[in-house]
Tab-separated table of C-alpha atoms in Angstrom:
chain	number	residue	atom	x	y	z
A	19	UNK	CA	0.071	-0.033	0.167
A	20	UNK	CA	1.287	3.268	-0.978
A	21	UNK	CA	0.303	6.675	-0.066
A	22	UNK	CA	0.602	10.368	-1.142
A	23	UNK	CA	0.175	13.885	0.277
A	24	UNK	CA	-0.680	16.719	-1.478
A	25	UNK	CA	-1.571	20.389	-0.231
A	26	UNK	CA	-5.214	21.413	-0.616
A	27	UNK	CA	-4.961	23.018	-4.089
A	28	UNK	CA	-2.239	20.613	-5.914
A	29	UNK	CA	-3.490	18.329	-8.439
A	30	UNK	CA	-2.136	14.983	-8.651
A	31	UNK	CA	-1.014	12.591	-11.900
A	32	UNK	CA	-3.627	10.094	-13.083
A	33	UNK	CA	-0.671	7.908	-13.991
A	34	UNK	CA	-0.010	5.558	-11.087
A	35	UNK	CA	-0.135	2.145	-9.406
A	36	UNK	CA	-3.064	0.579	-8.247
A	37	UNK	CA	-4.681	1.257	-4.604
A	38	UNK	CA	-3.153	4.336	-3.879
A	39	UNK	CA	-4.528	6.614	-1.005
A	40	UNK	CA	-4.319	10.543	-1.745
A	41	UNK	CA	-4.375	13.232	1.353
A	42	UNK	CA	-5.282	16.553	1.858
A	43	UNK	CA	-3.775	17.899	4.813
A	44	UNK	CA	-5.633	20.853	6.638
A	45	UNK	CA	-3.493	24.143	7.343
A	46	UNK	CA	-2.628	24.555	10.716
A	47	UNK	CA	-5.612	26.132	12.648
A	48	UNK	CA	-5.279	29.058	15.152
A	49	UNK	CA	-7.859	27.144	17.402
A	50	UNK	CA	-6.554	24.829	20.004
A	51	UNK	CA	-9.302	22.298	18.484
A	52	UNK	CA	-7.592	19.969	15.998
A	53	UNK	CA	-8.857	19.492	12.656
A	54	UNK	CA	-11.002	15.937	12.130
A	55	UNK	CA	-8.985	13.071	9.979
A	56	UNK	CA	-11.371	11.869	7.461
A	57	UNK	CA	-11.192	8.637	5.601
A	58	UNK	CA	-12.867	9.048	2.043
A	59	UNK	CA	-14.496	6.070	0.402
A	60	UNK	CA	-14.976	7.143	-3.511
A	61	UNK	CA	-18.043	5.520	-5.418
A	62	UNK	CA	-18.474	2.423	-7.634
A	63	UNK	CA	-16.242	1.877	-10.249
A	64	UNK	CA	-14.509	5.362	-9.630
A	65	UNK	CA	-11.376	5.739	-7.843
A	66	UNK	CA	-9.891	7.841	-4.662
A	67	UNK	CA	-8.137	10.374	-7.043
A	68	UNK	CA	-11.456	10.934	-8.833
A	69	UNK	CA	-13.452	11.753	-5.560
A	70	UNK	CA	-10.682	13.917	-4.524
A	71	UNK	CA	-10.910	15.581	-7.656
A	72	UNK	CA	-14.538	16.018	-7.451
A	73	UNK	CA	-14.387	17.591	-3.866
A	74	UNK	CA	-11.709	19.928	-4.206
A	75	UNK	CA	-13.306	21.375	-7.406
A	76	UNK	CA	-16.753	21.910	-5.701
A	77	UNK	CA	-15.984	22.487	-1.973
A	78	UNK	CA	-14.589	26.024	-0.853
A	79	UNK	CA	-11.224	26.769	0.776
A	80	UNK	CA	-13.425	27.805	3.765
A	81	UNK	CA	-14.226	24.068	4.215
A	82	UNK	CA	-11.411	22.298	2.931
A	83	UNK	CA	-8.646	24.048	5.146
A	84	UNK	CA	-10.219	22.575	8.341
A	85	UNK	CA	-10.345	18.970	7.501
A	86	UNK	CA	-7.818	16.290	7.095
A	87	UNK	CA	-8.963	14.187	4.099
A	88	UNK	CA	-7.396	10.766	2.968
A	89	UNK	CA	-8.806	9.214	-0.495
A	90	UNK	CA	-8.407	5.191	-0.691
A	91	UNK	CA	-9.023	3.210	-3.519
A	92	UNK	CA	-11.204	0.489	-3.119
A	93	UNK	CA	-9.584	-3.083	-2.920
A	94	UNK	CA	-10.881	-4.412	-6.398
A	95	UNK	CA	-10.285	-3.117	-9.634
A	96	UNK	CA	-13.548	-2.552	-11.773
A	97	UNK	CA	-15.268	-5.767	-12.997
A	98	UNK	CA	-17.131	-3.910	-15.778
A	99	UNK	CA	-17.495	-0.703	-17.445
A	100	UNK	CA	-17.544	2.655	-15.612
A	101	UNK	CA	-20.199	5.246	-15.864
A	102	UNK	CA	-17.614	8.094	-15.904
A	103	UNK	CA	-15.036	6.946	-18.498
A	104	UNK	CA	-16.059	9.791	-20.535
A	105	UNK	CA	-15.124	12.350	-17.777
A	106	UNK	CA	-11.804	10.330	-15.939
A	107	UNK	CA	-9.481	7.941	-17.113
A	108	UNK	CA	-9.006	4.913	-15.262
A	109	UNK	CA	-7.818	3.037	-13.117
A	110	UNK	CA	-11.313	2.433	-11.507
A	111	UNK	CA	-12.275	0.277	-8.526
A	112	UNK	CA	-14.694	-1.416	-6.528
A	113	UNK	CA	-15.479	-1.717	-2.183
A	114	UNK	CA	-17.240	-4.938	-3.053
A	115	UNK	CA	-19.279	-6.755	-5.788
A	116	UNK	CA	-22.939	-8.155	-6.049
A	117	UNK	CA	-24.890	-10.227	-8.329
A	118	UNK	CA	-26.964	-8.715	-10.981
A	119	UNK	CA	-30.138	-8.499	-8.954
A	120	UNK	CA	-27.915	-6.767	-5.752
A	121	UNK	CA	-29.280	-9.817	-3.898
A	122	UNK	CA	-25.834	-11.725	-3.409
A	123	UNK	CA	-22.424	-9.987	-2.549
A	124	UNK	CA	-18.934	-10.847	-2.832
A	125	UNK	CA	-16.044	-10.003	-1.073
A	126	UNK	CA	-17.946	-7.607	1.232
A	127	UNK	CA	-16.000	-9.291	4.475
A	128	UNK	CA	-12.645	-8.769	2.417
A	129	UNK	CA	-13.509	-4.939	1.964
A	130	UNK	CA	-14.206	-4.838	5.681
A	131	UNK	CA	-10.629	-6.141	6.333
A	132	UNK	CA	-8.917	-3.885	3.626
A	133	UNK	CA	-10.407	-0.952	5.167
A	134	UNK	CA	-9.642	-1.658	8.665
A	135	UNK	CA	-6.099	-2.546	7.920
A	136	UNK	CA	-5.625	0.917	6.340
A	137	UNK	CA	-6.844	2.331	9.273
A	138	UNK	CA	-4.707	0.632	11.563
A	139	UNK	CA	-1.294	1.502	9.402
A	140	UNK	CA	-2.463	5.116	8.625
A	141	UNK	CA	-4.834	6.160	11.045
A	142	UNK	CA	-6.350	6.761	13.740
A	143	UNK	CA	-9.274	8.358	11.485
A	144	UNK	CA	-12.041	10.391	13.132
A	145	UNK	CA	-14.854	9.753	10.865
A	146	UNK	CA	-15.789	8.543	7.753
A	147	UNK	CA	-16.810	10.187	4.198
A	148	UNK	CA	-18.338	8.176	1.732
A	149	UNK	CA	-19.663	8.561	-1.887
A	150	UNK	CA	-22.559	6.207	-3.369
A	151	UNK	CA	-21.111	2.713	-3.079
A	152	UNK	CA	-18.736	4.101	-0.321
A	153	UNK	CA	-21.408	6.076	1.539
A	154	UNK	CA	-23.285	2.636	1.495
A	155	UNK	CA	-20.702	1.058	3.171
A	156	UNK	CA	-19.844	3.936	5.449
A	157	UNK	CA	-23.285	4.475	6.677
A	158	UNK	CA	-23.164	0.855	8.029
A	159	UNK	CA	-20.173	0.696	9.790
A	160	UNK	CA	-20.893	2.482	13.072
A	161	UNK	CA	-23.338	-0.174	14.122
A	162	UNK	CA	-21.121	-2.755	12.617
A	163	UNK	CA	-18.448	-1.704	14.841
A	164	UNK	CA	-20.755	-1.472	17.833
A	165	UNK	CA	-21.613	-5.258	17.176
A	166	UNK	CA	-17.969	-6.266	16.616
A	167	UNK	CA	-18.416	-7.150	13.288
A	168	UNK	CA	-16.043	-4.569	11.630
A	169	UNK	CA	-13.300	-2.175	12.580
A	170	UNK	CA	-12.667	-4.052	15.767
A	171	UNK	CA	-9.066	-2.976	15.968
A	172	UNK	CA	-9.489	0.661	15.502
A	173	UNK	CA	-11.079	3.500	17.222
A	174	UNK	CA	-14.618	4.110	17.270
A	175	UNK	CA	-16.092	5.987	14.157
A	176	UNK	CA	-17.013	9.289	15.511
A	177	UNK	CA	-19.012	10.756	12.606
A	178	UNK	CA	-19.854	10.288	9.064
A	179	UNK	CA	-20.584	12.423	5.697
A	180	UNK	CA	-22.781	10.359	3.244
A	181	UNK	CA	-23.373	11.688	-0.166
A	182	UNK	CA	-25.943	9.838	-2.632
A	183	UNK	CA	-25.989	6.852	-0.078
A	184	UNK	CA	-28.274	4.336	1.511
A	185	UNK	CA	-28.774	1.456	3.574
A	186	UNK	CA	-27.647	-1.998	3.431
A	187	UNK	CA	-30.420	-3.215	2.787
A	188	UNK	CA	-31.771	-0.812	0.619
A	189	UNK	CA	-35.201	-0.477	-0.890
A	190	UNK	CA	-33.895	-2.421	-4.318
A	191	UNK	CA	-30.478	-4.044	-2.609
A	192	UNK	CA	-29.631	-7.218	-0.635
A	193	UNK	CA	-27.641	-7.793	2.310
A	194	UNK	CA	-24.441	-9.064	2.844
A	195	UNK	CA	-24.511	-11.230	6.212
A	196	UNK	CA	-21.790	-9.053	8.013
A	197	UNK	CA	-24.104	-6.233	7.674
A	198	UNK	CA	-27.279	-7.668	9.364
A	199	UNK	CA	-28.766	-5.494	11.746
A	200	UNK	CA	-26.497	-2.432	10.940
A	201	UNK	CA	-30.043	-0.547	10.902
A	202	UNK	CA	-31.961	-2.540	13.714
A	203	UNK	CA	-32.023	0.534	15.533
A	204	UNK	CA	-31.314	4.170	15.005
A	205	UNK	CA	-27.630	5.064	14.596
A	206	UNK	CA	-26.335	7.297	17.524
A	207	UNK	CA	-23.392	8.593	15.300
A	208	UNK	CA	-23.218	12.382	14.541
A	209	UNK	CA	-24.172	12.456	10.536
A	210	UNK	CA	-23.993	14.775	7.573
A	211	UNK	CA	-26.159	13.391	4.764
A	212	UNK	CA	-26.300	15.047	1.016
A	213	UNK	CA	-29.518	14.392	-1.095
A	214	UNK	CA	-29.778	15.449	-4.994
A	215	UNK	CA	-33.272	16.169	-6.125
A	216	UNK	CA	-32.398	14.482	-9.337
A	217	UNK	CA	-30.223	11.617	-7.740
A	218	UNK	CA	-31.724	8.084	-8.680
A	219	UNK	CA	-30.759	7.257	-5.054
A	220	UNK	CA	-32.820	9.985	-3.649
A	221	UNK	CA	-35.435	7.832	-2.003
A	222	UNK	CA	-32.611	5.486	-0.374
A	223	UNK	CA	-30.838	8.623	0.894
A	224	UNK	CA	-34.434	9.844	2.422
A	225	UNK	CA	-34.698	6.254	4.118
A	226	UNK	CA	-30.993	6.107	5.226
A	227	UNK	CA	-31.650	9.710	6.930
A	228	UNK	CA	-34.466	8.312	9.301
A	229	UNK	CA	-32.092	5.729	10.315
A	230	UNK	CA	-29.836	8.046	12.402
A	231	UNK	CA	-30.382	10.048	15.483
A	232	UNK	CA	-30.399	13.796	14.726
A	233	UNK	CA	-28.993	13.685	11.294
A	234	UNK	CA	-28.241	17.144	9.246
A	235	UNK	CA	-29.400	17.183	5.865
A	236	UNK	CA	-28.582	18.995	2.803
A	237	UNK	CA	-30.860	18.866	-0.008
A	238	UNK	CA	-29.527	20.235	-3.268
A	239	UNK	CA	-30.923	20.258	-7.018
A	240	UNK	CA	-28.023	18.274	-8.509
A	241	UNK	CA	-28.404	14.395	-9.271
A	242	UNK	CA	-25.568	11.703	-8.288
A	243	UNK	CA	-22.645	13.686	-7.688
A	244	UNK	CA	-20.762	15.533	-5.461
A	245	UNK	CA	-22.422	18.937	-5.102
A	246	UNK	CA	-21.216	22.663	-4.979
A	247	UNK	CA	-21.710	24.034	-1.728
A	248	UNK	CA	-23.845	27.351	-2.176
A	249	UNK	CA	-23.727	29.848	0.715
A	250	UNK	CA	-26.493	28.049	2.980
A	251	UNK	CA	-25.318	24.632	2.393
A	252	UNK	CA	-21.568	25.924	3.301
A	253	UNK	CA	-22.530	27.354	6.593
A	254	UNK	CA	-24.444	24.196	7.576
A	255	UNK	CA	-21.170	22.198	6.611
A	256	UNK	CA	-19.092	24.397	8.490
A	257	UNK	CA	-21.312	24.553	11.165
A	258	UNK	CA	-21.134	20.561	11.309
A	259	UNK	CA	-17.445	20.465	11.535
A	260	UNK	CA	-17.125	22.859	14.070
A	261	UNK	CA	-19.457	20.673	16.347
A	262	UNK	CA	-17.396	17.630	15.353
A	263	UNK	CA	-14.208	19.785	16.083
A	264	UNK	CA	-15.684	20.757	19.781
A	265	UNK	CA	-16.505	16.937	20.348
A	266	UNK	CA	-12.840	15.990	19.558
A	267	UNK	CA	-11.757	18.584	21.639
A	268	UNK	CA	-14.012	17.620	24.650
A	269	UNK	CA	-13.035	14.135	24.497
A	270	UNK	CA	-9.336	14.645	24.335
A	271	UNK	CA	-9.814	16.981	27.506
A	272	UNK	CA	-11.357	14.054	29.414
A	273	UNK	CA	-8.543	11.924	28.524
A	274	UNK	CA	-5.966	14.412	29.676
A	275	UNK	CA	-7.870	14.649	33.058
A	276	UNK	CA	-7.445	11.233	33.599
A	277	UNK	CA	-4.095	11.058	33.163
């Protein structure tokens, strides 16, 4: 596994060995509150570099400068055609595979081990950001971790950012065995959800929101993509991460008081 760090505004070459991670290191903050470290999981048959490109081109520096983002490629090369071939060069990756009817899953447990191994070697991470397939996976992980089915060797996932996601199982999707019970009761993990008016997963996204306790929701007019942050959405994102930074600061203070 290789890893490369880049400043927020620097672009990376798309010619690279498979399964790299690409990082955006936040600028040093004048506040004593540290910036959240976030592992970012891309969509189906895309890549960490593509997700990085989308986020850095659509989210303002006012948001990015207060985050440490780490973009990881999925463990498996794409097994079919990618929907973004017209816009982005390969390679493309998948987190896991499913049958044509999305009723049977393959390599889901292997995916969990792969993500956990990266978190052990390159963490700790505070939260997860997922888009599309990456959001389906991210959304299920807090409860799976709580149940001892995933991420048992790394710190607790403290928050989620879910873009164009849904539940496993969703309205039209099956369920990996390891994810049974992932949404059996409301998920008590701070969450920020993006739902597009023209997204084909809009309904799944709305159902996902109902599975979380006090979710923060941003609705936008675009489809299945990373949305640009208009003024109100930007303020909502900044407010969410300020709350996260305070939570992390309070946790750190509690730990220090016990030492």
